[in-house]
Amino acid sequence: MAIREEHNLTVIRKNGTIPFVPFLAIKEKVLGKNYVCTVTFCTPKESQERNKVYRHKDYSTNVLSFPLSKKEGEIYLCLSVAKKEAKNFGMSYQKFLHLLIIHGMLHLKGFDHGSTMEREEKKYCRFFSL
């Protein structure tokens, strides 16, 4: 199991290594230094189960966000789904992972899908040179 912990951020991957994404820099830029965030890499089956229980959608998805309080939340990221979907967004797999972390953190911040969230994603993508 790979676990990385630093400054109110925990990144967990049960099997394999943690992909390179500047998780801490993104967390601090999007959510702030005091926000406590856990990013867990999950299997398609785990993603599907969480998506079914919490969103009533019976399929695996690339990222799920769960705000636990105003200053704490969890993100579940399914790498195999992300890898399949990266091409649909015209991005490399690595850049798409960055976008998904930004996307998940914006959900933790309270954003819903729509033009406002897309503007925020673009702003952070520019900031991180994606």
C-alpha positions as CSV (number, residue, x, y, z in Angstrom):
1,M,0.0,0.0,0.0
2,A,1.3,3.5,-0.9
3,I,0.4,6.3,1.4
4,R,1.6,9.9,1.2
5,E,0.8,12.3,4.0
6,E,1.7,16.0,4.1
7,H,0.1,19.2,5.4
8,N,-3.5,18.2,5.8
9,L,-3.4,15.9,2.7
10,T,-3.4,12.1,2.6
11,V,-3.1,10.2,-0.7
12,I,-3.7,6.4,-0.6
13,R,-3.3,3.8,-3.2
14,K,-3.8,0.1,-2.2
15,N,-2.0,-1.4,-5.2
16,G,0.8,0.2,-7.1
17,T,2.5,3.5,-6.8
18,I,0.9,6.9,-6.5
19,P,1.0,8.8,-9.8
20,F,2.8,12.1,-10.0
21,V,0.3,14.9,-9.5
22,P,1.1,17.9,-7.4
23,F,-1.7,17.0,-5.0
24,L,-0.6,19.3,-2.2
25,A,-0.1,22.4,-4.5
26,I,-3.5,21.8,-6.1
27,K,-5.2,21.3,-2.7
28,E,-3.6,24.4,-1.2
29,K,-4.5,26.6,-4.2
30,V,-8.1,25.3,-4.6
31,L,-9.1,24.5,-1.0
32,G,-6.6,26.3,1.1
33,K,-3.8,25.2,3.5
34,N,-6.2,24.4,6.4
35,Y,-8.5,22.1,4.4
36,V,-8.0,18.4,5.3
37,C,-8.3,16.3,2.2
38,T,-7.9,12.6,1.6
39,V,-7.4,11.3,-2.0
40,T,-8.0,7.5,-2.4
41,F,-7.4,5.6,-5.6
42,C,-10.1,3.0,-6.1
43,T,-11.0,0.2,-8.4
44,P,-13.8,0.4,-11.0
45,K,-15.9,-1.8,-8.7
46,E,-15.3,0.4,-5.7
47,S,-16.1,3.5,-7.8
48,Q,-19.3,1.9,-9.1
49,E,-20.4,0.8,-5.5
50,R,-19.9,4.4,-4.1
51,N,-21.6,5.9,-7.2
52,K,-24.6,3.6,-6.8
53,V,-24.9,4.2,-3.0
54,Y,-24.4,8.0,-2.9
55,R,-25.5,9.2,-6.4
56,H,-27.9,6.4,-7.4
57,K,-26.0,5.8,-10.6
58,D,-24.9,2.2,-11.4
59,Y,-21.6,2.7,-13.2
60,S,-18.0,3.4,-12.3
61,T,-16.9,7.0,-12.7
62,N,-13.5,8.8,-12.8
63,V,-13.8,10.9,-9.7
64,L,-16.2,11.2,-6.7
65,S,-16.0,13.9,-4.1
66,F,-17.5,13.7,-0.6
67,P,-17.4,16.9,1.5
68,L,-17.4,15.9,5.2
69,S,-17.5,19.4,6.6
70,K,-16.6,22.9,5.5
71,K,-12.9,22.1,6.1
72,E,-12.7,18.4,5.4
73,G,-13.4,16.1,2.4
74,E,-12.6,12.9,0.5
75,I,-11.9,12.3,-3.1
76,Y,-12.0,8.8,-4.8
77,L,-10.3,8.5,-8.1
78,C,-10.5,5.5,-10.4
79,L,-7.4,5.4,-12.6
80,S,-8.6,2.8,-15.1
81,V,-11.7,4.9,-15.9
82,A,-9.6,8.1,-16.1
83,K,-7.2,6.4,-18.5
84,K,-10.1,5.4,-20.8
85,E,-11.6,8.9,-20.7
86,A,-8.5,11.0,-21.1
87,K,-8.6,10.7,-24.9
88,N,-12.2,11.9,-25.0
89,F,-11.0,15.2,-23.4
90,G,-8.1,15.6,-25.8
91,M,-5.6,15.4,-22.9
92,S,-2.8,13.1,-22.0
93,Y,-3.5,10.7,-19.1
94,Q,-1.2,12.6,-16.8
95,K,-2.8,16.0,-17.5
96,F,-6.3,14.5,-17.2
97,L,-5.4,13.3,-13.7
98,H,-4.5,16.8,-12.8
99,L,-7.9,18.0,-14.1
100,L,-9.8,15.3,-12.2
101,I,-8.1,16.4,-8.9
102,I,-9.0,20.0,-9.6
103,H,-12.5,19.0,-10.5
104,G,-12.9,16.8,-7.4
105,M,-11.6,19.6,-5.2
106,L,-14.0,22.1,-6.7
107,H,-16.8,19.8,-5.8
108,L,-15.5,19.8,-2.2
109,K,-15.5,23.5,-2.3
110,G,-19.2,23.4,-3.2
111,F,-19.3,23.8,-7.0
112,D,-21.8,21.9,-9.1
113,H,-21.3,21.1,-12.8
114,G,-21.9,24.1,-15.0
115,S,-20.3,27.2,-16.6
116,T,-19.1,28.6,-13.3
117,M,-17.3,25.4,-12.4
118,E,-15.9,25.1,-15.9
119,R,-14.4,28.7,-15.6
120,E,-12.8,27.7,-12.3
121,E,-11.4,24.5,-13.8
122,K,-9.9,26.5,-16.7
123,K,-8.4,29.1,-14.2
124,Y,-6.7,26.4,-12.2
125,C,-5.6,24.5,-15.3
126,R,-3.9,27.7,-16.6
127,F,-2.3,28.2,-13.2
128,F,-0.9,24.7,-13.3
129,S,0.0,24.9,-17.0
130,L,-2.3,22.2,-18.2
